[in-house]
Amino acid sequence: MTNEPLGPELSVLQRTAWIRFAIVAHGIPAELNSRLLAQQGIGQFEFLVLNHLHLSEDRSMPMSRLAVLMASSLSRLSHVVSRLESDGRVARSRSTQDGRVAVATLTDRGEELFRTAAPGYLAAAHELFFDRLDDHDLAQLDRLVAKLLPGVDAGGILAPLARDVGGRTPSAG
């Protein structure tokens, strides 16, 4: 057995920052998921699908666009939408403009679930994330994440996730 490095050496600062980042990057979504499952019987992925449909025009969106917003494969999204569809929370149809395009639509039952789940989800997001950071911290975190985003979005397909409601990148202004 040899003690040869397995790759580039990490400094103590790099190792500590990486481990803490990994714990938070996985831990917060896992906790949000756990709470949603316990309170509403749906996971965070399903909740975010409902959220995107809730925010979209006519509560509808092409599946391909929804997959981009969810940073998901179309296959994974299709399985999740199928479950939501079987529960009557989402309806799937073909686009009236292009019959090849599948469209997901939030039903009244899905809207009701979203509105029931949202307050608990937002409270947990505040407890786990927002309440621990002031505006200066959030702005700094936004700038840091903006630097990391291109490493996981070489094709630019996740760019819609980096836009705020006003359509600009928050750290840019």
CSV table of C-alpha atoms in Angstrom, one decimal:
chain,number,residue,atom,x,y,z
A,1,MET,CA,0.0,0.0,0.0
A,2,THR,CA,1.4,3.4,-1.0
A,3,ASN,CA,0.7,6.9,0.2
A,4,GLU,CA,0.9,8.4,-3.2
A,5,PRO,CA,-1.6,11.2,-3.7
A,6,LEU,CA,-4.8,10.2,-5.5
A,7,GLY,CA,-5.1,13.6,-7.1
A,8,PRO,CA,-4.3,17.2,-6.5
A,9,GLU,CA,-3.7,17.8,-2.8
A,10,LEU,CA,-6.2,20.0,-0.9
A,11,SER,CA,-5.2,22.5,1.7
A,12,VAL,CA,-6.9,22.4,5.1
A,13,LEU,CA,-9.0,25.4,4.0
A,14,GLN,CA,-10.0,23.8,0.7
A,15,ARG,CA,-10.9,20.5,2.4
A,16,THR,CA,-12.9,22.2,5.2
A,17,ALA,CA,-14.8,24.4,2.7
A,18,TRP,CA,-15.5,21.5,0.4
A,19,ILE,CA,-16.8,19.3,3.1
A,20,ARG,CA,-19.0,22.0,4.6
A,21,PHE,CA,-20.3,23.0,1.2
A,22,ALA,CA,-21.2,19.3,0.4
A,23,ILE,CA,-23.0,18.8,3.7
A,24,VAL,CA,-25.1,22.0,3.2
A,25,ALA,CA,-25.7,21.4,-0.5
A,26,HIS,CA,-27.1,17.9,0.2
A,27,GLY,CA,-28.4,18.5,3.7
A,28,ILE,CA,-30.7,21.4,3.2
A,29,PRO,CA,-32.6,19.8,0.2
A,30,ALA,CA,-32.7,16.5,2.1
A,31,GLU,CA,-34.3,18.2,5.1
A,32,LEU,CA,-36.8,20.1,3.0
A,33,ASN,CA,-37.6,16.9,1.2
A,34,SER,CA,-38.1,15.0,4.5
A,35,ARG,CA,-40.4,17.7,5.9
A,36,LEU,CA,-42.5,17.9,2.8
A,37,LEU,CA,-42.9,14.1,2.7
A,38,ALA,CA,-43.9,14.1,6.4
A,39,GLN,CA,-46.3,17.0,6.1
A,40,GLN,CA,-47.8,16.6,2.6
A,41,GLY,CA,-46.8,13.2,1.2
A,42,ILE,CA,-44.8,14.7,-1.6
A,43,GLY,CA,-41.1,15.3,-2.0
A,44,GLN,CA,-39.2,18.5,-2.9
A,45,PHE,CA,-38.9,17.6,-6.5
A,46,GLU,CA,-42.7,17.1,-6.8
A,47,PHE,CA,-43.3,20.4,-4.9
A,48,LEU,CA,-41.0,22.3,-7.2
A,49,VAL,CA,-42.8,20.9,-10.3
A,50,LEU,CA,-46.0,22.1,-8.8
A,51,ASN,CA,-44.3,25.5,-8.1
A,52,HIS,CA,-43.1,26.0,-11.6
A,53,LEU,CA,-46.5,25.1,-13.0
A,54,HIS,CA,-48.2,27.4,-10.5
A,55,LEU,CA,-46.0,30.3,-11.6
A,56,SER,CA,-46.4,29.7,-15.3
A,57,GLU,CA,-49.0,31.2,-17.6
A,58,ASP,CA,-52.2,29.2,-17.5
A,59,ARG,CA,-50.5,26.9,-15.0
A,60,SER,CA,-49.1,25.0,-18.1
A,61,MET,CA,-45.7,24.4,-19.5
A,62,PRO,CA,-44.1,22.2,-22.1
A,63,MET,CA,-42.4,19.2,-20.5
A,64,SER,CA,-39.1,20.0,-22.1
A,65,ARG,CA,-39.1,23.6,-20.6
A,66,LEU,CA,-40.1,22.2,-17.2
A,67,ALA,CA,-37.2,19.7,-17.4
A,68,VAL,CA,-34.8,22.6,-17.9
A,69,LEU,CA,-36.2,24.5,-15.0
A,70,MET,CA,-36.0,21.4,-12.8
A,71,ALA,CA,-32.4,20.7,-14.0
A,72,SER,CA,-33.7,17.2,-14.7
A,73,SER,CA,-33.7,14.7,-17.5
A,74,LEU,CA,-37.0,14.5,-19.4
A,75,SER,CA,-37.2,10.8,-18.4
A,76,ARG,CA,-37.0,11.6,-14.6
A,77,LEU,CA,-39.5,14.4,-15.0
A,78,SER,CA,-41.9,12.2,-17.0
A,79,HIS,CA,-41.9,9.6,-14.2
A,80,VAL,CA,-42.7,12.3,-11.6
A,81,VAL,CA,-45.4,13.9,-13.7
A,82,SER,CA,-46.9,10.5,-14.2
A,83,ARG,CA,-47.2,10.0,-10.5
A,84,LEU,CA,-48.7,13.5,-10.1
A,85,GLU,CA,-51.0,12.8,-13.0
A,86,SER,CA,-52.2,9.5,-11.4
A,87,ASP,CA,-53.1,11.6,-8.2
A,88,GLY,CA,-55.0,14.1,-10.3
A,89,ARG,CA,-52.5,16.9,-9.5
A,90,VAL,CA,-51.2,17.4,-13.0
A,91,ALA,CA,-52.7,16.8,-16.4
A,92,ARG,CA,-50.7,16.0,-19.5
A,93,SER,CA,-51.7,16.9,-23.0
A,94,ARG,CA,-50.3,17.8,-26.4
A,95,SER,CA,-49.6,21.3,-27.5
A,96,THR,CA,-52.3,22.8,-29.7
A,97,GLN,CA,-49.5,24.6,-31.7
A,98,ASP,CA,-47.2,21.6,-32.1
A,99,GLY,CA,-48.6,18.1,-31.5
A,100,ARG,CA,-45.2,16.7,-30.8
A,101,VAL,CA,-44.8,18.8,-27.7
A,102,ALA,CA,-46.1,17.4,-24.4
A,103,VAL,CA,-47.5,19.9,-22.0
A,104,ALA,CA,-48.0,19.6,-18.2
A,105,THR,CA,-50.8,21.5,-16.6
A,106,LEU,CA,-51.4,22.0,-12.9
A,107,THR,CA,-55.0,20.9,-12.0
A,108,ASP,CA,-57.2,22.5,-9.4
A,109,ARG,CA,-56.3,19.6,-7.1
A,110,GLY,CA,-52.6,20.2,-7.7
A,111,GLU,CA,-53.0,24.0,-7.0
A,112,GLU,CA,-54.7,23.1,-3.8
A,113,LEU,CA,-51.8,20.8,-2.8
A,114,PHE,CA,-49.3,23.5,-3.8
A,115,ARG,CA,-51.1,26.2,-1.7
A,116,THR,CA,-51.3,23.8,1.3
A,117,ALA,CA,-47.6,22.8,1.1
A,118,ALA,CA,-46.1,26.2,0.3
A,119,PRO,CA,-46.3,27.8,3.7
A,120,GLY,CA,-44.5,24.9,5.5
A,121,TYR,CA,-41.9,24.7,2.7
A,122,LEU,CA,-41.2,28.5,2.9
A,123,ALA,CA,-41.1,28.4,6.7
A,124,ALA,CA,-38.5,25.5,6.5
A,125,ALA,CA,-36.5,27.4,3.9
A,126,HIS,CA,-36.4,30.4,6.1
A,127,GLU,CA,-35.4,28.3,9.2
A,128,LEU,CA,-32.7,26.3,7.4
A,129,PHE,CA,-31.3,29.0,5.1
A,130,PHE,CA,-32.6,32.6,4.9
A,131,ASP,CA,-32.8,33.3,8.7
A,132,ARG,CA,-29.2,32.3,9.1
A,133,LEU,CA,-28.0,34.9,6.5
A,134,ASP,CA,-28.3,38.6,6.3
A,135,ASP,CA,-28.6,40.5,3.0
A,136,HIS,CA,-24.8,41.0,2.8
A,137,ASP,CA,-24.3,37.2,3.2
A,138,LEU,CA,-27.0,36.5,0.6
A,139,ALA,CA,-25.4,38.8,-1.9
A,140,GLN,CA,-22.0,37.3,-1.3
A,141,LEU,CA,-23.3,33.8,-1.6
A,142,ASP,CA,-25.1,34.8,-4.8
A,143,ARG,CA,-21.8,36.1,-6.3
A,144,LEU,CA,-20.0,32.9,-5.3
A,145,VAL,CA,-22.6,30.6,-6.7
A,146,ALA,CA,-22.7,32.6,-9.9
A,147,LYS,CA,-18.9,31.8,-10.3
A,148,LEU,CA,-19.6,28.1,-9.8
A,149,LEU,CA,-22.7,27.8,-12.1
A,150,PRO,CA,-20.8,27.7,-15.4
A,151,GLY,CA,-18.9,24.6,-14.1
A,152,VAL,CA,-22.2,22.6,-14.0
A,153,ASP,CA,-23.9,24.4,-16.9
A,154,ALA,CA,-21.4,24.4,-19.8
A,155,GLY,CA,-24.2,24.4,-22.3
A,156,GLY,CA,-26.1,27.2,-20.7
A,157,ILE,CA,-29.3,25.2,-20.3
A,158,LEU,CA,-29.6,26.0,-16.6
A,159,ALA,CA,-29.4,29.8,-17.2
A,160,PRO,CA,-33.2,30.2,-16.5
A,161,LEU,CA,-32.6,29.1,-12.9
A,162,ALA,CA,-30.1,31.9,-12.4
A,163,ARG,CA,-32.6,34.6,-13.4
A,164,ASP,CA,-34.7,36.5,-10.9
A,165,VAL,CA,-38.4,37.4,-11.5
A,166,GLY,CA,-37.2,40.5,-13.3
A,167,GLY,CA,-35.3,38.5,-15.9
A,168,ARG,CA,-31.8,39.6,-14.9
A,169,THR,CA,-29.1,37.8,-13.0
A,170,PRO,CA,-29.3,39.0,-9.4
A,171,SER,CA,-25.6,39.4,-8.9
A,172,ALA,CA,-25.2,41.4,-12.1
A,173,GLY,CA,-26.8,44.5,-10.7
